[in-house]
Coordinates of C-alpha atoms in Angstrom, one line a residue:
M207 CA 0.1 0.1 0.1
T208 CA 1.1 3.9 -1.2
L209 CA 0.0 6.7 0.7
G210 CA -3.3 8.4 -0.5
T211 CA -4.8 5.0 -1.3
A212 CA -8.0 4.1 -0.2
D213 CA -7.9 1.8 3.4
T214 CA -8.0 -1.7 3.0
G215 CA -9.4 -4.0 6.1
G216 CA -5.8 -5.1 7.1
E217 CA -5.3 -1.1 7.7
I218 CA -8.1 -0.1 9.2
E219 CA -6.7 -3.2 11.6
R220 CA -3.6 -2.0 12.4
R221 CA -4.6 1.9 12.9
G222 CA -6.6 0.3 15.3
L223 CA -4.1 -1.5 17.2
L224 CA -2.1 1.9 17.1
R225 CA -4.7 3.6 18.6
I226 CA -5.2 1.1 21.2
G227 CA -1.0 1.0 21.9
A228 CA -1.1 4.9 22.5
L229 CA -4.6 4.8 24.8
V230 CA -2.9 2.8 26.9
T231 CA 0.5 4.4 27.1
A232 CA -1.6 7.2 28.4
L233 CA -3.0 5.5 30.9
T234 CA -0.2 3.0 32.4
G235 CA 2.9 4.8 30.6
A236 CA 3.2 0.9 29.2
S237 CA 3.3 0.1 25.4
A238 CA 0.6 -2.2 24.3
I239 CA 2.6 -3.8 21.4
S240 CA 6.0 -4.3 22.3
I241 CA 9.4 -4.7 19.7
A242 CA 12.0 -4.3 22.0
G243 CA 14.7 -6.3 21.5
A244 CA 14.2 -6.9 18.0
P245 CA 17.2 -7.5 15.5
A246 CA 18.7 -4.2 14.2
A247 CA 18.0 -5.8 10.6
E248 CA 14.6 -6.1 11.0
A249 CA 14.0 -2.6 11.9
E250 CA 15.7 -1.7 8.4
T251 CA 12.5 -1.4 6.2
S252 CA 12.1 -0.2 2.3
D253 CA 10.8 3.6 1.7
A254 CA 7.6 1.6 0.4
L255 CA 7.5 -0.4 4.0
A256 CA 7.9 2.7 6.2
A257 CA 5.2 4.8 4.0
A258 CA 3.0 1.3 4.8
T259 CA 3.5 1.1 8.7
Y260 CA 4.0 5.0 9.5
V261 CA 0.6 7.0 10.2
P262 CA 0.2 10.5 8.4
K263 CA 0.8 14.0 11.2
A264 CA -2.5 14.8 9.4
E265 CA -4.6 11.7 10.6
K266 CA -3.2 12.2 14.3
G267 CA -5.5 13.8 16.7
Q268 CA -8.1 13.5 14.3
A269 CA -11.5 11.5 14.0
F270 CA -11.1 7.7 12.8
G271 CA -7.1 8.5 13.0
V272 CA -4.7 8.2 16.2
A273 CA -3.8 10.0 19.3
T274 CA -0.7 12.2 19.8
L275 CA 1.6 11.9 22.6
D276 CA 3.0 14.3 24.2
D277 CA 6.8 15.3 25.8
H278 CA 5.9 12.2 28.5
A279 CA 4.5 10.0 25.6
K280 CA 1.3 10.5 27.1
V281 CA -1.8 10.9 24.9
P282 CA -3.5 14.4 26.2
S283 CA -6.2 14.6 28.5
A284 CA -8.4 16.3 25.2
Q285 CA -7.5 13.5 23.0
L286 CA -8.9 10.9 26.3
P287 CA -12.8 9.8 26.4
D288 CA -14.6 11.4 29.3
L289 CA -14.8 8.5 32.1
S290 CA -16.6 10.6 34.5
A291 CA -19.9 10.4 34.0
T292 CA -19.5 6.2 34.5
Y293 CA -18.8 6.9 37.6
E294 CA -20.6 10.2 38.5
V295 CA -23.9 7.7 37.7
K296 CA -22.9 5.1 39.9
E297 CA -21.8 7.2 42.5
N298 CA -25.0 9.5 42.4
A299 CA -27.4 6.0 42.4
A300 CA -25.4 5.7 46.1
V301 CA -25.7 9.2 47.5
G302 CA -29.4 9.0 46.3
L303 CA -30.7 5.8 47.7
L304 CA -28.9 7.2 50.9
F305 CA -31.0 10.3 50.8
A306 CA -34.0 8.7 49.7
G307 CA -33.8 6.3 53.5
L308 CA -32.2 10.0 55.2
A309 CA -35.7 12.3 53.8
S310 CA -37.9 9.2 55.5
S311 CA -36.4 10.5 59.1
S312 CA -39.3 12.9 58.9
V313 CA -41.5 11.1 59.5
T314 CA -40.3 7.3 60.9
A315 CA -36.9 6.1 62.2
C316 CA -34.1 5.8 59.8
N317 CA -30.9 3.9 61.3
I318 CA -27.3 4.5 59.9
V319 CA -25.2 2.3 61.5
F320 CA -21.1 2.0 62.0
T321 CA -18.3 -0.9 62.0
G322 CA -14.7 -1.6 61.9
S323 CA -12.4 -1.2 64.5
S324 CA -10.7 1.0 66.8
T325 CA -10.4 4.4 64.7
T326 CA -14.3 3.9 64.4
A327 CA -14.8 3.0 68.4
G328 CA -13.5 6.3 68.7
N329 CA -10.2 5.7 70.7
N330 CA -8.4 8.3 71.5
A331 CA -10.9 11.2 71.5
T332 CA -11.4 12.6 74.6
A333 CA -14.6 12.7 75.0
E334 CA -17.8 10.7 72.9
S335 CA -19.0 13.9 71.4
R336 CA -15.5 14.5 69.8
R337 CA -15.3 10.9 67.5
Y338 CA -16.0 11.2 64.1
V339 CA -19.2 8.8 64.2
N340 CA -20.3 11.4 66.6
I341 CA -19.6 14.2 64.9
L342 CA -20.7 13.1 61.6
T343 CA -23.9 11.7 63.1
A344 CA -24.3 15.3 64.6
A345 CA -23.7 16.5 61.1
I346 CA -26.2 14.1 59.3
Q347 CA -29.1 14.8 62.4
A348 CA -28.8 18.8 61.6
A349 CA -29.0 18.7 57.8
F350 CA -32.2 15.9 58.1
P351 CA -33.9 17.1 61.8
A352 CA -36.5 15.0 63.2
P353 CA -40.0 17.3 63.9
G354 CA -39.2 17.1 67.0
G355 CA -35.9 17.1 68.0
T356 CA -36.4 13.3 69.0
E357 CA -33.1 12.4 67.8
A358 CA -31.0 10.6 70.4
G359 CA -27.5 10.0 70.8
V360 CA -25.2 7.2 69.2
V361 CA -26.0 4.1 70.3
V362 CA -22.8 1.8 70.8
H363 CA -22.1 -2.0 71.4
T364 CA -19.3 -3.3 70.7
E365 CA -21.4 -7.0 69.8
A366 CA -24.2 -4.9 68.5
L367 CA -26.3 -5.3 71.4
W368 CA -28.1 -2.0 71.2
G369 CA -31.2 -2.9 73.0
T370 CA -35.0 -2.2 71.2
P371 CA -34.1 0.6 68.6
S372 CA -36.1 3.6 68.6
A373 CA -39.3 3.7 66.4
A374 CA -39.4 7.7 66.7
P375 CA -39.3 9.8 63.8
G376 CA -35.4 10.7 63.1
V377 CA -31.9 10.1 62.0
H378 CA -30.4 7.2 64.9
S379 CA -27.3 6.3 65.0
Y380 CA -25.8 2.4 65.9
N381 CA -21.9 2.0 66.4
G382 CA -20.8 -1.4 66.6
A383 CA -17.2 -0.7 65.8
Q384 CA -14.5 -2.9 68.0
G385 CA -11.2 -2.5 68.9
G386 CA -8.6 -4.5 67.5
T387 CA -10.6 -6.2 65.3
S388 CA -9.5 -6.8 61.3
S389 CA -11.4 -7.9 58.4
E390 CA -11.9 -11.1 59.2
T391 CA -13.5 -10.7 62.4
Y392 CA -14.8 -7.1 62.7
M393 CA -18.4 -8.6 61.9
S394 CA -19.5 -12.3 62.7
D395 CA -23.0 -13.5 61.3
T396 CA -24.8 -12.8 64.2
E397 CA -23.6 -8.8 64.5
A398 CA -24.5 -8.9 60.9
E399 CA -28.1 -10.5 61.7
R400 CA -28.4 -7.6 64.7
I401 CA -27.6 -4.8 62.1
M402 CA -30.3 -5.6 59.7
S403 CA -32.5 -6.1 61.9
L404 CA -32.8 -2.1 62.3
S405 CA -33.0 -2.6 58.4
P406 CA -30.5 0.5 58.1
A407 CA -30.4 3.2 55.3
M408 CA -26.7 3.2 55.6
V409 CA -24.4 1.3 56.9
L410 CA -20.1 2.0 57.2
H411 CA -17.2 -0.1 57.2
M412 CA -13.8 1.5 58.1
I413 CA -11.3 -1.8 58.6
G414 CA -8.3 -2.5 56.8
S415 CA -5.5 -1.0 59.6
N416 CA -5.1 -4.0 61.7
D417 CA -4.9 -6.0 58.5
Y418 CA -2.2 -4.2 56.8
A419 CA -0.3 -4.2 60.8
S420 CA -0.3 -7.3 60.2
N421 CA 0.6 -8.3 56.6
L422 CA -2.8 -10.1 55.7
P423 CA -2.8 -10.4 51.9
P424 CA -5.1 -7.7 50.1
T425 CA -6.6 -10.7 48.6
T426 CA -7.6 -12.7 51.7
Y427 CA -8.6 -9.2 52.8
K428 CA -11.1 -8.3 49.9
A429 CA -12.6 -11.6 50.5
A430 CA -13.3 -11.3 54.0
V431 CA -14.9 -7.9 53.6
L432 CA -16.9 -8.8 50.6
G433 CA -18.0 -11.2 52.5
R434 CA -19.3 -8.9 55.1
V435 CA -20.6 -6.7 52.6
S436 CA -22.4 -9.7 50.6
K437 CA -23.7 -11.4 54.1
L438 CA -25.7 -7.4 55.1
A439 CA -27.0 -7.5 51.2
A440 CA -28.4 -10.8 51.8
L441 CA -30.4 -10.0 54.7
S442 CA -31.6 -6.8 53.5
E443 CA -35.0 -6.8 53.0
K444 CA -34.8 -3.5 50.9
P445 CA -32.2 -1.6 49.4
F446 CA -30.2 0.4 51.3
V447 CA -26.5 2.1 50.8
Q448 CA -22.9 0.2 52.0
I449 CA -19.9 2.8 52.4
L450 CA -16.3 1.3 52.5
V451 CA -14.0 3.6 53.9
H452 CA -10.0 3.4 53.1
S453 CA -8.7 5.8 56.1
Y454 CA -5.5 7.0 56.4
H455 CA -2.4 4.8 56.7
R456 CA -0.7 4.3 60.6
F457 CA 2.7 4.4 61.1
D458 CA 3.4 2.8 63.7
V459 CA 4.4 -0.4 61.7
T460 CA 5.9 -0.7 57.4
G461 CA 3.5 -3.6 56.3
T462 CA 4.5 -5.7 53.8
Y463 CA 2.0 -4.8 51.3
L464 CA 1.0 -1.8 50.0
W465 CA -1.9 0.5 52.2
S466 CA -3.1 1.7 49.0
D467 CA -3.7 -2.2 48.0
Y468 CA -6.4 -2.4 50.5
G469 CA -7.7 0.9 49.0
D470 CA -7.6 -0.4 45.9
A471 CA -9.4 -4.3 47.4
L472 CA -12.2 -1.8 48.9
R473 CA -12.6 0.2 45.1
D474 CA -13.0 -3.5 43.6
I475 CA -15.6 -4.7 45.5
A476 CA -18.0 -1.2 45.2
A477 CA -18.0 -1.7 41.5
T478 CA -19.9 -4.9 41.7
S479 CA -22.7 -2.8 43.1
E480 CA -24.5 0.8 42.7
N481 CA -25.7 0.4 46.0
I482 CA -22.3 0.4 47.4
M483 CA -20.0 3.5 47.6
F484 CA -16.3 3.9 48.1
V485 CA -14.8 7.2 49.8
D486 CA -11.0 7.0 49.7
L487 CA -9.8 9.4 52.5
S488 CA -6.2 8.7 52.3
G489 CA -4.9 11.4 49.9
F490 CA -6.5 14.1 52.2
Y491 CA -4.1 12.7 55.2
T492 CA -1.0 11.8 52.7
A493 CA -1.4 15.6 52.2
A494 CA -1.2 16.6 55.4
N495 CA 2.0 14.6 55.6
I496 CA 0.9 11.4 57.7
P497 CA 2.8 9.2 57.8
G498 CA 5.5 11.9 58.3
D499 CA 5.6 14.4 61.0
D500 CA 1.8 15.3 61.4
P501 CA 2.8 18.8 61.5
Y502 CA -1.5 19.6 62.2
G503 CA -1.4 17.1 64.8
L504 CA -3.9 14.5 63.5
I505 CA -2.3 11.2 64.8
D506 CA -1.6 10.9 68.6
T507 CA 1.3 9.7 70.2
D508 CA 0.7 6.1 69.6
L509 CA 1.1 6.7 65.8
V510 CA -2.6 4.6 64.9
H511 CA -5.2 6.5 66.8
Q512 CA -6.5 10.2 66.2
T513 CA -6.5 12.7 68.2
D514 CA -9.9 15.3 68.3
S515 CA -8.4 17.3 65.6
G516 CA -8.0 13.8 63.5
H517 CA -11.6 12.8 64.2
R518 CA -12.5 16.2 63.0
M519 CA -11.2 16.1 60.2
M520 CA -12.8 12.7 59.2
A521 CA -16.0 13.7 60.1
D522 CA -15.7 16.5 58.5
L523 CA -14.3 14.6 55.4
L524 CA -17.1 12.1 55.2
T525 CA -19.8 14.7 55.8
R526 CA -18.5 16.4 51.9
A527 CA -18.5 12.4 50.4
L528 CA -21.3 11.8 51.7
R529 CA -23.3 15.1 49.9
I530 CA -24.3 16.1 53.5
P531 CA -25.8 19.6 53.2
P532 CA -25.3 21.7 55.6
A533 CA -27.6 22.2 58.6
K534 CA -29.1 25.2 56.7
M535 CA -30.6 24.0 54.3
A536 CA -32.7 21.1 56.2
T537 CA -36.5 21.8 55.4
S538 CA -37.8 21.7 58.9
A539 CA -36.8 24.8 61.6
A540 CA -36.2 22.2 64.5
V541 CA -32.6 22.7 65.6
P542 CA -30.8 19.7 67.5
M543 CA -29.6 20.0 70.5
A544 CA -25.7 20.9 71.2
V545 CA -23.8 18.5 72.4
P546 CA -22.3 19.2 76.1
T547 CA -18.5 19.4 76.8
V548 CA -18.1 16.5 79.0
V549 CA -16.2 18.0 82.1
N550 CA -14.8 15.9 85.1
S551 CA -14.8 17.6 89.0
R552 CA -13.6 16.4 91.3
I553 CA -15.6 15.1 94.6
T554 CA -12.6 13.6 96.6
S555 CA -9.2 11.5 96.2
D556 CA -7.5 9.0 98.2
T557 CA -3.7 8.3 97.5
F558 CA -4.1 6.4 101.0
S559 CA -1.1 7.9 102.5
G560 CA 0.0 7.4 106.1
P561 CA 0.3 4.2 108.6
D562 CA -1.1 1.0 107.2
E563 CA -4.8 0.5 108.1
A564 CA -6.1 -2.9 108.9
D565 CA -9.3 -2.1 107.8
I566 CA -10.3 0.9 105.5
G567 CA -13.8 1.1 107.0
G568 CA -14.6 4.5 108.8
R569 CA -10.7 5.5 106.8
A570 CA -11.4 9.4 106.2
A571 CA -10.1 9.9 102.6
D572 CA -6.9 12.0 102.5
A573 CA -8.0 14.7 99.0
M574 CA -4.6 14.7 98.7
L575 CA -5.2 14.4 94.6
G576 CA -8.3 17.2 94.8
G577 CA -11.5 17.3 96.1
A578 CA -13.2 17.2 99.7
T579 CA -12.5 13.9 102.0
R580 CA -14.7 11.9 102.3
T581 CA -15.1 8.3 104.7
W582 CA -15.0 4.8 103.2
A583 CA -17.8 2.9 104.7
K584 CA -18.5 -1.1 104.5
D585 CA -21.1 -3.6 103.9
G586 CA -20.9 -5.8 106.6
A587 CA -17.4 -7.8 107.3
N588 CA -14.2 -5.7 105.9
Q589 CA -11.1 -6.8 104.8
V590 CA -9.6 -4.3 102.6
A591 CA -6.4 -2.4 104.1
V592 CA -4.0 0.1 103.6
V593 CA -0.7 -1.4 103.0
A594 CA 2.1 0.6 102.0
N595 CA 0.6 3.7 100.6
A596 CA -1.9 1.8 98.8
I597 CA -5.4 -0.7 99.3
A598 CA -4.8 -4.3 99.2
R599 CA -6.4 -7.5 100.9
G600 CA -6.3 -7.4 104.1
A601 CA -4.9 -10.4 106.5
G602 CA -6.4 -13.1 107.9
P603 CA -9.2 -15.7 106.9
L604 CA -10.7 -14.2 103.9
S605 CA -14.5 -13.5 102.9
N606 CA -16.6 -11.3 100.5
F607 CA -16.3 -7.4 101.0
S608 CA -17.8 -4.0 99.6
V609 CA -16.3 -0.7 100.7
N610 CA -17.9 2.3 99.4
I611 CA -17.7 6.3 99.1
P612 CA -21.7 7.3 99.9
E613 CA -21.7 10.2 96.8
Q614 CA -24.8 11.2 95.9
T615 CA -24.1 11.7 91.9
M616 CA -25.5 10.3 88.8
N617 CA -22.9 11.3 86.5
M618 CA -19.3 10.0 87.8
E619 CA -16.1 8.6 87.1
I620 CA -14.1 6.8 89.6
S621 CA -10.3 6.3 88.7
F622 CA -7.3 4.9 90.2
T623 CA -3.5 2.5 89.5
L624 CA -3.6 -1.1 89.4
T625 CA -0.8 -2.0 91.1
S626 CA -1.4 -5.3 90.8
V627 CA -4.1 -7.5 89.3
P628 CA -6.4 -9.7 90.9
V629 CA -5.8 -13.3 91.8
G630 CA -7.9 -16.2 92.5
D631 CA -11.6 -13.9 91.4
N632 CA -12.6 -10.5 90.3
L633 CA -12.3 -7.2 91.7
L634 CA -15.5 -5.3 91.1
V635 CA -16.1 -1.4 90.7
D636 CA -19.1 0.0 90.5
I637 CA -21.0 3.2 90.0
H638 CA -24.8 4.0 91.5
R639 CA -24.0 1.0 93.6
Q640 CA -27.7 0.6 96.3
R641 CA -27.6 1.0 99.3
P642 CA -28.3 -1.0 101.5
T643 CA -27.5 -4.2 99.5
V644 CA -30.5 -6.5 98.9
A645 CA -29.5 -10.4 99.3
G646 CA -25.8 -8.5 98.8
S647 CA -26.8 -8.3 95.2
P648 CA -26.7 -4.5 94.6
D649 CA -28.1 -3.2 91.2
T650 CA -25.1 -1.0 89.7
Y651 CA -23.5 -0.5 86.9
R652 CA -19.5 -2.1 87.1
M653 CA -16.3 -2.5 85.6
V654 CA -14.9 -5.8 86.0
V655 CA -11.2 -6.4 87.0
G656 CA -10.3 -9.7 86.2
I657 CA -7.7 -12.2 87.3
G658 CA -4.8 -11.3 84.9
G659 CA -6.1 -7.7 84.8
A660 CA -9.2 -8.6 81.7
L661 CA -11.2 -5.7 81.6
S662 CA -15.3 -5.8 81.6
I663 CA -18.6 -3.7 81.7
A664 CA -21.5 -4.9 83.5
R665 CA -25.1 -4.6 84.6
R666 CA -26.1 -6.0 87.6
L667 CA -29.7 -5.3 88.1
S668 CA -32.5 -7.6 90.0
G669 CA -29.9 -9.7 91.3
A670 CA -28.8 -10.8 87.5
Q671 CA -25.1 -9.5 86.2
T672 CA -25.2 -8.9 82.5
T673 CA -21.7 -8.0 80.2
L674 CA -21.5 -5.2 78.3
A675 CA -18.4 -5.0 76.8
T676 CA -15.3 -6.6 76.5
G677 CA -12.1 -7.1 74.9
A678 CA -9.6 -5.4 76.8
T679 CA -6.6 -5.7 79.4
A680 CA -5.1 -4.1 81.9
A681 CA -1.7 -4.4 83.6
A682 CA -0.1 -3.6 87.3
Q683 CA 0.8 0.0 86.3
D684 CA -2.2 1.4 84.4
R685 CA -4.1 4.2 85.2
V686 CA -7.9 2.6 84.7
A687 CA -11.3 4.9 84.9
F688 CA -15.0 4.0 84.8
R689 CA -16.9 6.4 83.5
C690 CA -20.8 6.3 83.5
Y691 CA -22.5 9.3 82.0
K692 CA -25.9 9.9 80.2
G693 CA -26.2 6.1 79.7
S694 CA -22.9 6.2 78.3
L695 CA -20.3 3.6 80.1
E696 CA -16.8 4.0 79.4
V697 CA -13.3 2.2 80.2
R698 CA -10.1 3.9 79.7
K699 CA -6.6 2.6 80.2
N700 CA -4.2 5.5 80.4
G701 CA -6.1 7.8 79.1
V702 CA -7.3 5.6 75.7
L703 CA -10.5 5.0 75.3
V704 CA -10.3 0.6 75.6
L705 CA -14.6 0.1 76.1
V706 CA -18.1 1.7 75.5
A707 CA -21.5 0.3 75.9
T708 CA -24.6 2.2 76.3
D709 CA -27.3 1.2 79.2
T710 CA -30.2 3.5 81.1
A711 CA -31.6 0.7 83.3
I712 CA -30.0 1.9 86.2
Q713 CA -31.9 5.8 87.2
T714 CA -30.9 5.6 90.6
I715 CA -28.0 7.5 91.8
G716 CA -25.4 5.6 94.0
H717 CA -22.3 5.4 95.4
V718 CA -19.3 4.3 94.0
G719 CA -17.0 1.7 95.5
I720 CA -15.3 -1.7 95.1
S721 CA -16.2 -5.2 96.1
G722 CA -14.9 -9.0 95.9
T723 CA -15.7 -12.6 97.3
T724 CA -14.1 -14.9 99.2
A725 CA -11.9 -16.6 96.4
L726 CA -10.6 -12.5 95.7
R727 CA -7.0 -13.5 97.3
T728 CA -5.2 -10.1 96.2
F729 CA -5.3 -6.7 94.1
G730 CA -3.8 -3.2 94.3
L731 CA -5.2 0.1 94.2
D732 CA -3.5 3.5 94.3
D733 CA -4.4 7.3 93.4
L734 CA -7.6 6.6 93.9
A735 CA -10.0 9.9 92.3
V736 CA -13.9 10.2 92.1
D737 CA -15.6 12.7 90.1
A738 CA -18.1 14.2 89.3
V739 CA -18.8 14.4 85.1
T740 CA -21.1 17.3 83.5

């Protein structure tokens, strides 16, 4: 063939291949057809063969011709097809479905659910109201307010045991995140069934940080997350949106695989359904130099969890990604209630200074850590002693014991340094303990410090004890705090939130104290403080 003649079928095919090659080069930097390593002799052609092989300049960048290349050997963006509409349509479908559910909140309950590990559980936020889930929930509730302002706060339980959901109109938020979990453990089948019993409009998944740290292959990670996404979809009786969030790159460890590999896995899952939306936050954190020197203080000193600033940033980014409008755009005149700032006010404290005492009952707390002095009371026989400026099991034959600080405050926190972990049985740390006891079984919320330091939250009501949250452990010299604040029960270890539960069954104010059975042989506490929480 010579230039200027009509195209034959072979020429059309040849130019089609050239166009494909140019497009692949533009998108990947690699050529679709390689001739590297061909002998030099094969490269020498006659003028006729050259004429039949090369494309005229007039056909470059023209209809039915081939694309040009820029100085980086890439096709200019002006000559690439616009694929944005493909993704825009899919994203609009997911957002549209979400907004349909949220719009229904004006007449009925609209439930949204958050799942994942410690970031979604809110670790290292200094207050519940400063967790990203709570901030995002507040933004959604402000944009879609209930007619009478009836929305509740975020209901939390690590095993999705949220109790009877509210049937009142409004957006109701449920957090089932469990710290320390991975893609293979963050949601059991039973928990999936509990989630879908809420008939949610949205389920947000944020999981992957612990998979990266443990070097789980991204293919295994993808299969695990897809399994959970598919499980929820199979249990659904009506369409709902699943949000897959790829968060920031932790920098306490360097994984075997790229952090972006886990994001690509989520992106692939989202591509399987219009009801799944993928949100990649990692680039925003990279722009803020995370991992790196973190100039804005978004990540805490453990190099894993977010500070209050990090939680705020994450909530704001998700609010924009989900296209939640500002509150002023809401159609209702209802104004959501402001989330109060949680402040501790010291009631009393005890460093157990002074001489050893065989019986703590009747001791006046020294208030050396703040607050006013209070007198320790005891129920029945007591075998808790002051030994070497700490409290511990007393000498002699062991029996059940209970000592209390009689303080009548609804929202309280008790904290202490655990000088030695319990041996023989659990140490029980109570808030709202009812006195006098009824058959030795007072109603109370309690933090259980188990043998070896295992921590859990429990409720004792009408003689029956129910575990509300488990999964944390304390060691000797750890600072442990147990807070009850407006139905939220929280345990912190060395200032880090490790357990959360929600319960409002006990509404009567009561004492704080510690108790144990005959089997509890040894334990040790020091620098105890009791605070009112407002």
